[in-house]
Each structure stands twice: as structure tokens, then as C-alpha cells.
GROMACS .gro file of C-alpha atoms in nm:
model
  435
    1MET     CA    1   0.000   0.000   0.000
    2ILE     CA    2   0.113   0.349  -0.074
    3ALA     CA    3   0.114   0.528   0.259
    4LEU     CA    4   0.124   0.867   0.096
    5ALA     CA    5  -0.191   1.074   0.143
    6VAL     CA    6  -0.329   1.104  -0.207
    7LEU     CA    7  -0.547   1.377  -0.350
    8LEU     CA    8  -0.719   1.257  -0.664
    9SER     CA    9  -0.765   1.525  -0.925
   10VAL     CA   10  -0.926   1.512  -1.266
   11GLN     CA   11  -0.760   1.704  -1.544
   12PHE     CA   12  -0.912   1.797  -1.876
   13ALA     CA   13  -0.742   1.880  -2.202
   14ASP     CA   14  -0.726   2.249  -2.280
   15ALA     CA   15  -0.924   2.362  -2.579
   16GLN     CA   16  -0.603   2.505  -2.720
   17VAL     CA   17  -0.253   2.402  -2.619
   18LYS     CA   18   0.031   2.643  -2.681
   19SER     CA   19   0.358   2.511  -2.812
   20PRO     CA   20   0.656   2.559  -2.579
   21ALA     CA   21   0.793   2.823  -2.816
   22ASP     CA   22   0.467   3.020  -2.819
   23ALA     CA   23   0.437   2.987  -2.441
   24LYS     CA   24   0.786   3.129  -2.400
   25LYS     CA   25   0.703   3.424  -2.623
   26ALA     CA   26   0.390   3.491  -2.418
   27VAL     CA   27   0.595   3.496  -2.097
   28GLU     CA   28   0.852   3.731  -2.249
   29SER     CA   29   0.578   3.969  -2.364
   30ALA     CA   30   0.406   3.962  -2.023
   31ALA     CA   31   0.739   4.010  -1.843
   32GLU     CA   32   0.817   4.310  -2.065
   33ALA     CA   33   0.485   4.467  -1.965
   34ALA     CA   34   0.551   4.400  -1.597
   35ALA     CA   35   0.886   4.579  -1.631
   36ASN     CA   36   0.706   4.892  -1.750
   37PRO     CA   37   0.658   5.123  -1.447
   38LYS     CA   38   0.311   5.235  -1.559
   39LYS     CA   39   0.181   4.888  -1.640
   40ALA     CA   40   0.337   4.739  -1.327
   41THR     CA   41   0.079   4.921  -1.114
   42LYS     CA   42  -0.207   4.727  -1.276
   43VAL     CA   43  -0.338   4.399  -1.141
   44ALA     CA   44  -0.407   4.271  -1.492
   45THR     CA   45  -0.037   4.299  -1.582
   46TRP     CA   46   0.070   4.064  -1.305
   47MET     CA   47  -0.223   3.829  -1.355
   48LYS     CA   48  -0.126   3.794  -1.719
   49LEU     CA   49   0.236   3.724  -1.626
   50ALA     CA   50   0.129   3.462  -1.371
   51ASP     CA   51  -0.107   3.296  -1.617
   52SER     CA   52   0.165   3.300  -1.884
   53TYR     CA   53   0.406   3.118  -1.654
   54LEU     CA   54   0.139   2.858  -1.578
   55ALA     CA   55   0.078   2.810  -1.949
   56ALA     CA   56   0.453   2.777  -2.001
   57TYR     CA   57   0.466   2.514  -1.729
   58SER     CA   58   0.191   2.311  -1.898
   59ALA     CA   59   0.301   2.357  -2.259
   60PRO     CA   60   0.558   2.073  -2.271
   61ALA     CA   61   0.285   1.830  -2.161
   62GLY     CA   62   0.134   1.853  -2.506
   63ALA     CA   63  -0.232   1.776  -2.568
   64GLY     CA   64  -0.243   1.491  -2.316
   65TRP     CA   65  -0.415   1.503  -1.980
   66VAL     CA   66  -0.432   1.265  -1.687
   67GLY     CA   67  -0.738   1.044  -1.734
   68ALA     CA   68  -0.721   1.042  -2.113
   69GLY     CA   69  -0.746   0.709  -2.294
   70GLN     CA   70  -0.456   0.593  -2.506
   71GLN     CA   71  -0.665   0.551  -2.820
   72GLU     CA   72  -0.834   0.886  -2.762
   73LEU     CA   73  -0.496   1.058  -2.744
   74GLN     CA   74  -0.379   0.893  -3.063
   75LEU     CA   75  -0.658   1.076  -3.247
   76ILE     CA   76  -0.588   1.407  -3.073
   77LEU     CA   77  -0.210   1.395  -3.124
   78GLY     CA   78  -0.246   1.313  -3.493
   79ASN     CA   79   0.095   1.292  -3.656
   80GLU     CA   80   0.287   1.349  -3.331
   81LYS     CA   81   0.425   1.006  -3.246
   82PRO     CA   82   0.634   0.895  -2.947
   83VAL     CA   83   1.008   0.868  -2.999
   84SER     CA   84   1.004   0.536  -2.817
   85THR     CA   85   0.791   0.317  -2.590
   86GLU     CA   86   0.875   0.076  -2.311
   87ASN     CA   87   0.709  -0.112  -2.027
   88VAL     CA   88   0.809   0.007  -1.680
   89VAL     CA   89   0.712  -0.077  -1.323
   90LEU     CA   90   0.656   0.208  -1.076
   91ASN     CA   91   0.569   0.131  -0.713
   92GLY     CA   92   0.478  -0.222  -0.812
   93GLU     CA   93   0.239  -0.116  -1.090
   94SER     CA   94   0.301  -0.173  -1.460
   95PHE     CA   95   0.286   0.117  -1.705
   96LEU     CA   96   0.342   0.174  -2.073
   97LYS     CA   97   0.585   0.465  -2.104
   98GLN     CA   98   0.569   0.676  -2.419
   99VAL     CA   99   0.867   0.907  -2.472
  100TYR     CA  100   0.815   1.238  -2.654
  101ALA     CA  101   1.056   1.526  -2.712
  102THR     CA  102   0.929   1.729  -2.415
  103ARG     CA  103   0.757   1.476  -2.189
  104ASN     CA  104   0.688   1.114  -2.102
  105TYR     CA  105   0.338   0.970  -2.086
  106TYR     CA  106   0.264   0.679  -1.851
  107PHE     CA  107  -0.043   0.465  -1.929
  108ASN     CA  108  -0.175   0.216  -1.675
  109ALA     CA  109  -0.283  -0.140  -1.754
  110GLY     CA  110  -0.626  -0.009  -1.855
  111GLY     CA  111  -0.477   0.220  -2.119
  112VAL     CA  112  -0.546   0.538  -1.921
  113LEU     CA  113  -0.288   0.816  -1.899
  114SER     CA  114  -0.192   0.819  -1.531
  115MET     CA  115   0.110   1.047  -1.522
  116ILE     CA  116   0.282   1.312  -1.734
  117GLU     CA  117   0.652   1.366  -1.670
  118ILE     CA  118   0.791   1.691  -1.815
  119THR     CA  119   1.145   1.633  -1.939
  120SER     CA  120   1.207   1.960  -2.122
  121PRO     CA  121   1.045   2.250  -1.931
  122VAL     CA  122   1.017   2.594  -2.086
  123TYR     CA  123   1.124   2.742  -1.751
  124PRO     CA  124   1.248   2.515  -1.469
  125ASP     CA  125   1.099   2.751  -1.209
  126ALA     CA  126   0.774   2.838  -1.390
  127LEU     CA  127   0.552   2.755  -1.092
  128ALA     CA  128   0.761   2.963  -0.852
  129LYS     CA  129   0.758   3.253  -1.101
  130ALA     CA  130   0.381   3.222  -1.139
  131LEU     CA  131   0.334   3.233  -0.761
  132ASP     CA  132   0.558   3.542  -0.737
  133ALA     CA  133   0.346   3.714  -1.003
  134TYR     CA  134   0.025   3.632  -0.813
  135LYS     CA  135   0.183   3.776  -0.498
  136LYS     CA  136   0.260   4.096  -0.688
  137ALA     CA  137  -0.095   4.107  -0.825
  138TYR     CA  138  -0.227   4.089  -0.468
  139GLU     CA  139   0.012   4.364  -0.363
  140VAL     CA  140  -0.109   4.610  -0.627
  141ASP     CA  141  -0.476   4.513  -0.599
  142VAL     CA  142  -0.548   4.772  -0.332
  143LYS     CA  143  -0.925   4.749  -0.386
  144GLY     CA  144  -0.928   4.370  -0.361
  145SER     CA  145  -1.124   4.341  -0.686
  146LYS     CA  146  -0.928   4.037  -0.806
  147THR     CA  147  -0.880   3.853  -0.476
  148LYS     CA  148  -1.094   3.559  -0.586
  149ASP     CA  149  -0.899   3.519  -0.911
  150ILE     CA  150  -0.565   3.550  -0.732
  151VAL     CA  151  -0.664   3.282  -0.481
  152ALA     CA  152  -0.775   3.054  -0.766
  153GLY     CA  153  -0.440   3.106  -0.936
  154MET     CA  154  -0.244   3.028  -0.620
  155ASN     CA  155  -0.452   2.715  -0.568
  156ASN     CA  156  -0.373   2.613  -0.924
  157VAL     CA  157  -0.001   2.655  -0.856
  158SER     CA  158  -0.040   2.446  -0.541
  159ALA     CA  159  -0.225   2.172  -0.730
  160LYS     CA  160   0.049   2.153  -0.992
  161TYR     CA  161   0.316   2.126  -0.722
  162LEU     CA  162   0.113   1.840  -0.573
  163GLU     CA  163   0.108   1.666  -0.912
  164GLU     CA  164   0.482   1.715  -0.943
  165GLY     CA  165   0.531   1.569  -0.596
  166MET     CA  166   0.319   1.266  -0.679
  167ASN     CA  167   0.508   1.214  -1.005
  168LYS     CA  168   0.845   1.223  -0.832
  169TYR     CA  169   0.716   0.993  -0.561
  170MET     CA  170   0.606   0.742  -0.824
  171LEU     CA  171   0.942   0.778  -1.001
  172GLY     CA  172   1.129   0.713  -0.676
  173ASP     CA  173   1.280   1.060  -0.624
  174LEU     CA  174   1.155   1.097  -0.268
  175ALA     CA  175   1.371   1.392  -0.164
  176ALA     CA  176   1.255   1.597  -0.463
  177ALA     CA  177   0.894   1.491  -0.399
  178SER     CA  178   0.920   1.629  -0.045
  179VAL     CA  179   1.036   1.965  -0.178
  180ASP     CA  180   0.741   1.983  -0.420
  181PHE     CA  181   0.490   1.891  -0.150
  182GLU     CA  182   0.633   2.162   0.072
  183ALA     CA  183   0.603   2.411  -0.216
  184ALA     CA  184   0.238   2.305  -0.261
  185ALA     CA  185   0.168   2.377   0.106
  186GLU     CA  186   0.347   2.712   0.090
  187ALA     CA  187   0.153   2.818  -0.220
  188LYS     CA  188  -0.174   2.743  -0.042
  189ALA     CA  189  -0.058   2.932   0.267
  190THR     CA  190   0.037   3.246   0.073
  191LYS     CA  191  -0.194   3.546   0.116
  192PRO     CA  192  -0.465   3.600   0.012
  193SER     CA  193  -0.519   3.222  -0.014
  194ASP     CA  194  -0.389   3.186   0.343
  195ALA     CA  195  -0.500   2.821   0.376
  196ILE     CA  196  -0.349   2.516   0.544
  197ASP     CA  197  -0.293   2.220   0.312
  198SER     CA  198  -0.261   1.945   0.570
  199MET     CA  199  -0.226   1.671   0.309
  200ALA     CA  200   0.067   1.843   0.139
  201ILE     CA  201   0.236   1.900   0.476
  202TYR     CA  202   0.197   1.533   0.567
  203ASN     CA  203   0.324   1.420   0.228
  204ALA     CA  204   0.629   1.646   0.262
  205GLY     CA  205   0.705   1.478   0.593
  206PHE     CA  206   0.630   1.127   0.470
  207THR     CA  207   0.858   1.150   0.166
  208ALA     CA  208   1.134   1.310   0.375
  209TRP     CA  209   1.097   1.022   0.623
  210MET     CA  210   1.108   0.769   0.339
  211SER     CA  211   1.424   0.930   0.200
  212GLY     CA  212   1.595   0.918   0.539
  213ASP     CA  213   1.598   1.294   0.598
  214ASN     CA  214   1.483   1.269   0.960
  215ALA     CA  215   1.542   1.632   1.056
  216ARG     CA  216   1.321   1.745   0.768
  217ALA     CA  217   1.059   1.480   0.845
  218GLU     CA  218   1.047   1.596   1.208
  219LYS     CA  219   0.960   1.950   1.098
  220PHE     CA  220   0.660   1.843   0.894
  221PHE     CA  221   0.528   1.574   1.128
  222LYS     CA  222   0.542   1.823   1.417
  223LYS     CA  223   0.350   2.066   1.198
  224CYS     CA  224   0.089   1.793   1.137
  225VAL     CA  225   0.046   1.751   1.513
  226ASP     CA  226   0.014   2.129   1.555
  227ILE     CA  227  -0.266   2.148   1.295
  228LYS     CA  228  -0.428   1.826   1.428
  229TYR     CA  229  -0.377   1.625   1.111
  230TYR     CA  230  -0.298   1.275   1.234
  231GLU     CA  231  -0.363   1.022   0.952
  232ASP     CA  232  -0.542   0.802   1.208
  233GLY     CA  233  -0.239   0.818   1.436
  234GLU     CA  234   0.031   0.737   1.181
  235VAL     CA  235   0.180   1.085   1.224
  236TYR     CA  236   0.260   1.004   1.587
  237ALA     CA  237   0.409   0.667   1.495
  238LYS     CA  238   0.632   0.816   1.225
  239LEU     CA  239   0.737   1.112   1.440
  240ALA     CA  240   0.837   0.867   1.712
  241ASP     CA  241   1.038   0.669   1.460
  242VAL     CA  242   1.213   0.990   1.355
  243TYR     CA  243   1.307   1.065   1.716
  244THR     CA  244   1.433   0.710   1.759
  245LYS     CA  245   1.659   0.751   1.458
  246LEU     CA  246   1.773   1.091   1.587
  247GLY     CA  247   1.864   0.926   1.918
  248ASP     CA  248   1.611   1.116   2.132
  249SER     CA  249   1.455   0.835   2.338
  250LEU     CA  250   1.264   1.068   2.571
  251ALA     CA  251   1.095   1.240   2.278
  252THR     CA  252   1.016   0.897   2.132
  253LYS     CA  253   0.843   0.792   2.451
  254ASN     CA  254   0.651   1.117   2.491
  255VAL     CA  255   0.522   1.115   2.133
  256LEU     CA  256   0.416   0.751   2.148
  257GLU     CA  257   0.234   0.799   2.479
  258GLU     CA  258   0.062   1.112   2.351
  259GLY     CA  259  -0.037   0.930   2.033
  260PHE     CA  260  -0.160   0.627   2.227
  261SER     CA  261  -0.384   0.845   2.441
  262VAL     CA  262  -0.559   0.969   2.126
  263PHE     CA  263  -0.533   0.661   1.903
  264PRO     CA  264  -0.512   0.356   2.133
  265GLN     CA  265  -0.618   0.123   1.848
  266ASN     CA  266  -0.335   0.229   1.617
  267GLN     CA  267  -0.111  -0.076   1.576
  268SER     CA  268   0.196   0.124   1.470
  269ILE     CA  269   0.183   0.328   1.790
  270LEU     CA  270   0.113   0.020   2.000
  271ILE     CA  271   0.405  -0.175   1.854
  272GLY     CA  272   0.627   0.130   1.891
  273LEU     CA  273   0.540   0.157   2.259
  274ILE     CA  274   0.594  -0.212   2.323
  275ASN     CA  275   0.929  -0.203   2.145
  276TYR     CA  276   1.027   0.108   2.340
  277TYR     CA  277   0.953  -0.048   2.678
  278ILE     CA  278   1.123  -0.374   2.587
  279GLN     CA  279   1.437  -0.208   2.449
  280SER     CA  280   1.463   0.064   2.714
  281GLY     CA  281   1.402  -0.169   3.007
  282ASP     CA  282   1.131   0.061   3.141
  283ASN     CA  283   0.826  -0.090   3.307
  284PRO     CA  284   0.578  -0.198   3.036
  285GLU     CA  285   0.298  -0.173   3.293
  286GLN     CA  286   0.279   0.193   3.188
  287LEU     CA  287   0.105   0.065   2.875
  288PHE     CA  288  -0.181  -0.064   3.085
  289VAL     CA  289  -0.195   0.261   3.281
  290LEU     CA  290  -0.243   0.448   2.954
  291LEU     CA  291  -0.499   0.196   2.835
  292ASP     CA  292  -0.693   0.214   3.162
  293LYS     CA  293  -0.729   0.589   3.108
  294ALA     CA  294  -0.875   0.523   2.764
  295LYS     CA  295  -1.113   0.258   2.904
  296ALA     CA  296  -1.227   0.496   3.177
  297ASN     CA  297  -1.337   0.739   2.905
  298GLU     CA  298  -1.498   0.467   2.693
  299PRO     CA  299  -1.586   0.171   2.918
  300ASN     CA  300  -1.805   0.011   2.651
  301ASN     CA  301  -1.549   0.033   2.371
  302ALA     CA  302  -1.479  -0.333   2.285
  303SER     CA  303  -1.177  -0.244   2.072
  304LEU     CA  304  -0.989  -0.113   2.377
  305TYR     CA  305  -1.005  -0.458   2.536
  306TYR     CA  306  -0.888  -0.605   2.207
  307VAL     CA  307  -0.588  -0.369   2.225
  308GLU     CA  308  -0.528  -0.484   2.583
  309GLY     CA  309  -0.527  -0.842   2.458
  310ASP     CA  310  -0.279  -0.748   2.186
  311ILE     CA  311  -0.045  -0.591   2.441
  312HIS     CA  312  -0.054  -0.901   2.662
  313ASN     CA  313  -0.009  -1.122   2.356
  314LYS     CA  314   0.299  -0.933   2.237
  315LEU     CA  315   0.443  -0.940   2.588
  316GLY     CA  316   0.391  -1.317   2.609
  317HIS     CA  317   0.105  -1.309   2.861
  318LYS     CA  318  -0.113  -1.579   2.705
  319ASP     CA  319  -0.386  -1.616   2.971
  320GLU     CA  320  -0.425  -1.241   3.019
  321ALA     CA  321  -0.443  -1.191   2.642
  322ILE     CA  322  -0.721  -1.448   2.601
  323ALA     CA  323  -0.914  -1.297   2.894
  324ALA     CA  324  -0.895  -0.949   2.740
  325TYR     CA  325  -0.997  -1.075   2.396
  326ARG     CA  326  -1.297  -1.253   2.553
  327LYS     CA  327  -1.389  -0.939   2.744
  328SER     CA  328  -1.411  -0.748   2.415
  329ASN     CA  329  -1.671  -0.998   2.295
  330GLU     CA  330  -1.863  -0.978   2.622
  331ILE     CA  331  -1.893  -0.603   2.579
  332ASN     CA  332  -1.996  -0.636   2.214
  333PRO     CA  333  -2.112  -0.984   2.103
  334ASP     CA  334  -2.090  -0.871   1.738
  335TYR     CA  335  -1.724  -0.767   1.767
  336GLU     CA  336  -1.545  -1.040   1.572
  337PHE     CA  337  -1.193  -0.920   1.643
  338GLY     CA  338  -1.186  -1.058   1.997
  339PHE     CA  339  -1.248  -1.407   1.859
  340ILE     CA  340  -0.997  -1.341   1.579
  341GLY     CA  341  -0.736  -1.238   1.837
  342ILE     CA  342  -0.778  -1.566   2.026
  343GLY     CA  343  -0.769  -1.767   1.703
  344ILE     CA  344  -0.450  -1.603   1.584
  345LEU     CA  345  -0.289  -1.648   1.926
  346TYR     CA  346  -0.347  -2.024   1.921
  347TYR     CA  347  -0.259  -2.049   1.549
  348ASN     CA  348   0.074  -1.873   1.599
  349GLU     CA  349   0.138  -2.090   1.903
  350ALA     CA  350   0.091  -2.396   1.680
  351ILE     CA  351   0.334  -2.254   1.424
  352GLU     CA  352   0.598  -2.199   1.694
  353ILE     CA  353   0.558  -2.556   1.820
  354SER     CA  354   0.587  -2.687   1.463
  355GLU     CA  355   0.910  -2.496   1.406
  356LYS     CA  356   1.060  -2.634   1.727
  357ALA     CA  357   0.947  -2.987   1.643
  358ALA     CA  358   1.126  -2.968   1.309
  359THR     CA  359   1.461  -2.961   1.492
  360GLU     CA  360   1.376  -3.206   1.772
  361MET     CA  361   1.574  -3.534   1.749
  362ASP     CA  362   1.418  -3.715   2.045
  363ASP     CA  363   1.119  -3.922   1.922
  364ALA     CA  364   0.923  -3.902   2.245
  365LYS     CA  365   0.964  -3.527   2.271
  366TYR     CA  366   0.881  -3.492   1.903
  367MET     CA  367   0.554  -3.685   1.939
  368LYS     CA  368   0.459  -3.470   2.238
  369MET     CA  369   0.521  -3.160   2.031
  370VAL     CA  370   0.301  -3.298   1.752
  371GLU     CA  371   0.027  -3.357   2.007
  372ASP     CA  372   0.062  -3.001   2.140
  373PHE     CA  373   0.072  -2.865   1.786
  374GLU     CA  374  -0.258  -3.029   1.696
  375ALA     CA  375  -0.417  -2.920   2.023
  376SER     CA  376  -0.326  -2.557   1.955
  377LEU     CA  377  -0.462  -2.579   1.600
  378LEU     CA  378  -0.795  -2.715   1.723
  379SER     CA  379  -0.804  -2.448   1.994
  380ALA     CA  380  -0.777  -2.188   1.718
  381ALA     CA  381  -1.063  -2.339   1.518
  382GLU     CA  382  -1.343  -2.261   1.765
  383PRO     CA  383  -1.283  -1.883   1.798
  384PHE     CA  384  -1.223  -1.855   1.423
  385GLU     CA  385  -1.557  -2.027   1.361
  386ALA     CA  386  -1.726  -1.787   1.603
  387ALA     CA  387  -1.567  -1.487   1.429
  388PHE     CA  388  -1.671  -1.617   1.088
  389LYS     CA  389  -2.030  -1.658   1.206
  390ILE     CA  390  -2.076  -1.305   1.342
  391SER     CA  391  -1.864  -1.105   1.095
  392LYS     CA  392  -2.054  -0.901   0.838
  393ASP     CA  393  -1.742  -0.806   0.641
  394ASP     CA  394  -1.689  -1.035   0.343
  395ALA     CA  395  -1.314  -0.963   0.317
  396ILE     CA  396  -1.265  -1.047   0.685
  397LYS     CA  397  -1.465  -1.369   0.646
  398VAL     CA  398  -1.243  -1.474   0.354
  399ASN     CA  399  -0.932  -1.412   0.566
  400ILE     CA  400  -1.078  -1.618   0.850
  401ALA     CA  401  -1.161  -1.891   0.599
  402GLU     CA  402  -0.793  -1.906   0.502
  403TYR     CA  403  -0.700  -1.992   0.861
  404LEU     CA  404  -0.980  -2.248   0.896
  405LYS     CA  405  -0.892  -2.412   0.565
  406ASN     CA  406  -0.535  -2.460   0.683
  407ILE     CA  407  -0.646  -2.595   1.020
  408TYR     CA  408  -0.899  -2.845   0.884
  409TYR     CA  409  -0.656  -2.963   0.617
  410ARG     CA  410  -0.449  -3.113   0.898
  411PHE     CA  411  -0.744  -3.314   1.035
  412ARG     CA  412  -0.945  -3.387   0.718
  413ASP     CA  413  -0.865  -3.761   0.732
  414LYS     CA  414  -0.948  -3.796   1.102
  415ASP     CA  415  -1.310  -3.688   1.107
  416GLN     CA  416  -1.572  -3.614   0.841
  417LYS     CA  417  -1.662  -3.282   1.004
  418TYR     CA  418  -1.308  -3.163   0.946
  419ALA     CA  419  -1.317  -3.283   0.586
  420ASP     CA  420  -1.642  -3.093   0.538
  421GLY     CA  421  -1.491  -2.786   0.700
  422TYR     CA  422  -1.188  -2.805   0.475
  423ALA     CA  423  -1.409  -2.831   0.166
  424LYS     CA  424  -1.630  -2.540   0.279
  425TYR     CA  425  -1.351  -2.297   0.354
  426SER     CA  426  -1.136  -2.400   0.057
  427GLU     CA  427  -1.423  -2.304  -0.171
  428ILE     CA  428  -1.461  -1.965   0.000
  429VAL     CA  429  -1.091  -1.890  -0.033
  430GLN     CA  430  -1.088  -2.002  -0.395
  431ASN     CA  431  -1.392  -1.789  -0.484
  432GLY     CA  432  -1.268  -1.492  -0.284
  433THR     CA  433  -1.606  -1.438  -0.123
  434ALA     CA  434  -1.813  -1.588   0.158
  435ASN     CA  435  -2.142  -1.477   0.000
   0.00000   0.00000   0.00000
């Protein structure tokens, strides 16, 4: 999964697309007007310069637009043919790459243009120049008559920076992607737009974190916390990871505990806390103190008891884990995850016994391990069956069926009910649906 926060945008082909040469001439003409002292006092002069830079930015993209079909573009482009084509894989997805003189088009498996990579820009800083021109337009617009248009232009600049960031992310240039996402956020924050683009800020931090620039990632993740943009708690988990890599263990602990108090169900935060307490040697009982505070606020929240079971499970407290998982189902009989937690606990226990048995040379000990292995498998079957029965989520039911299929395969020759169970759940897994 791509963990980047993604803003989907639909682009449409312009009615008329300027050639790069014509776009450059338009910029030069608009810049000449802006250099004239009399014309420089007019809002229209700077708006035209800004719009010209935006047109220059887009010109190398040709007539294509994201969302266009490959066959559709062939008709629109006419005699303009790609210099070369090749199949490429970006972030695990296959694309057909068409190379043109000024850009590369990337078509997905469905033949839809998914990305346009500009390789020969008219101006390398066209977006920055456009934003500067909009700033100047706002400065000279003393009556505020064009505020709406200026804001729209700044938002357009921001959107194009976002597209650039996404492109570079897909192409694997994470450091450059972070810079573009930051520029997108700054464009949105510029007056008179004066808006907070939380997604761009998060993406700037995420790509910096992915590229290993922890100091930069810290800046943006802290900003996310300040503006209360959490990505369901992942911001806290990643900020804690940044502090760990920067060697600040106290900050790691504080961020994880703060995040846990807000997002106790977030597995990244939970695992981070458990790892912290194990590695630091601090008392892991603090985890339960934090969780008790959450349960005091929401005593009927079944998921909090599931989290408690997960903590005990990861700390090796089997009986306490099972008790907490069962408590989650007592609170909410339709909450399948408590049963799933118990099933996975016993299933993983069986796997561990099997791995140990594989290296055991003593026959008597080996046979005892086989007996324990089978007992753990059968112990997993009952809670998995209960979870399958009450779950209303087809995808979850299919995942449960995968476990039950594997369990009943082991016992299919010992009892007809296991053979029937194996047949039932094998069919569900094969069909990919329990309906």
C-alpha cells in the first residue's frame, strides 16, 4: 500500500494548447509589460504574467491530460508520435511509457494516462515565477477586486506542485517529492489564499521520512500535530520513529504515549510503545496505565479490550491476552476481532511448536510436540468459527476462511466434520467471497 496521502484530481485537455515556443514568447511579452513602471501598477499585468508562466509550465505536456485514454490521445495527437515506448514498473504497478521530445506519458494497464513527466520544461521555475506574479498582483490590488482570481491562481499553482510531488514519488525521487509537497503547502498558505494544506504538509514529511531525511521529516510531522492532522495516528508513529533515529529516546516515549492516548487502536503506535519499553528496560505496565485511562473514558469500547489483549499477547502473557480478547466480545457480542485475536494467538502458538518440532531429534519429545501442535490448532478453530459466524465483512470472512482451511486440512482424514470444513472454507478462499 502506498502510505502517501493522495489527493485525486481530474484534469481535462485544454481547448487550445500552446507550443513551448509560443508559451515562452507569451511569458517574455508579459514580463516586458511587468517591467514597464506604468503597467506594473495594474493587477491585470501581473495576472497575465502569472497565467503566462502557468501556461509555459503546462506547454511541454502537449495535448495529453491525466485520465485520457490511449486511443483517444492517438486521435488528438495526430501525426505526433512517441520517440520510443517501453514497459516500466513504478511502485509495483506496470505502465506503458511513451517518450516524446518534451515529456513522457505513462499509461496504466487499462490504457489510461496516469502520469505526465515533463522532461524539457520551458522554464524550470515556472511555478515559482507564477506564484511570485500572483503575490505581486495581490500587492497592487489595493481594492481587492481580483482577490478571488488571485486565490484561484495560487490554488492552481499548489495543485500543480502536488502533481509534481506525486510524479516524483512514483518515479522514486523521494527527496525531490518532499520539496514539491512543501512548495504546494506554501503556495496554499500564501496570502490571500492563506489556507493550510494538511495533506501536502503530511506528504512532505512522509517523503522526507522515506528518503531518510529525519530532521526534515520531524519538521513536517510536528506541523501535522500542531494542525491536528494525524492520519489516524500514523503521524505520531512516524514522528516517534524519527526521534528514535535521531537518538532522542525521551521524545520517542513522549510522542508515542501522547499518540496512544488519542489513538489507542493504532497498531503502529502500540508496537512502537511495546518495542520502546522492551528495548529501554522501562516498566511496560505503563502501557496498561495508559490503556486504563482510555477505558475509563470509553468503558463500553470493545476495541480497547482487544488492544489490551494485543499488548498481553505481544508481551507473552497468554492467559491475560485471552481474557482481554474474551472481554471485548462480552462487551460487544458482534465484535469479531476478539475471537480473531484468540484464534491467531493459538494459530501462531501452533506454528511456533511446529518450528521447534522440526529440529527435535528425540522421538518421544517430538511426538509430544506434535500432540501439542494439533491441540493448539484445534483451539484456534473454535474462535475462528465464532468470528466467521458473526462477521458481516466479506473480506474479513475470507481471511478467517484461510485460517480455517489450513487448520482443517491437517485433520481432514481424522473426522468427516473436518473434511467438510476443509471443503467449505477452501471453496470460499478459492472464490474470494463468503457470500
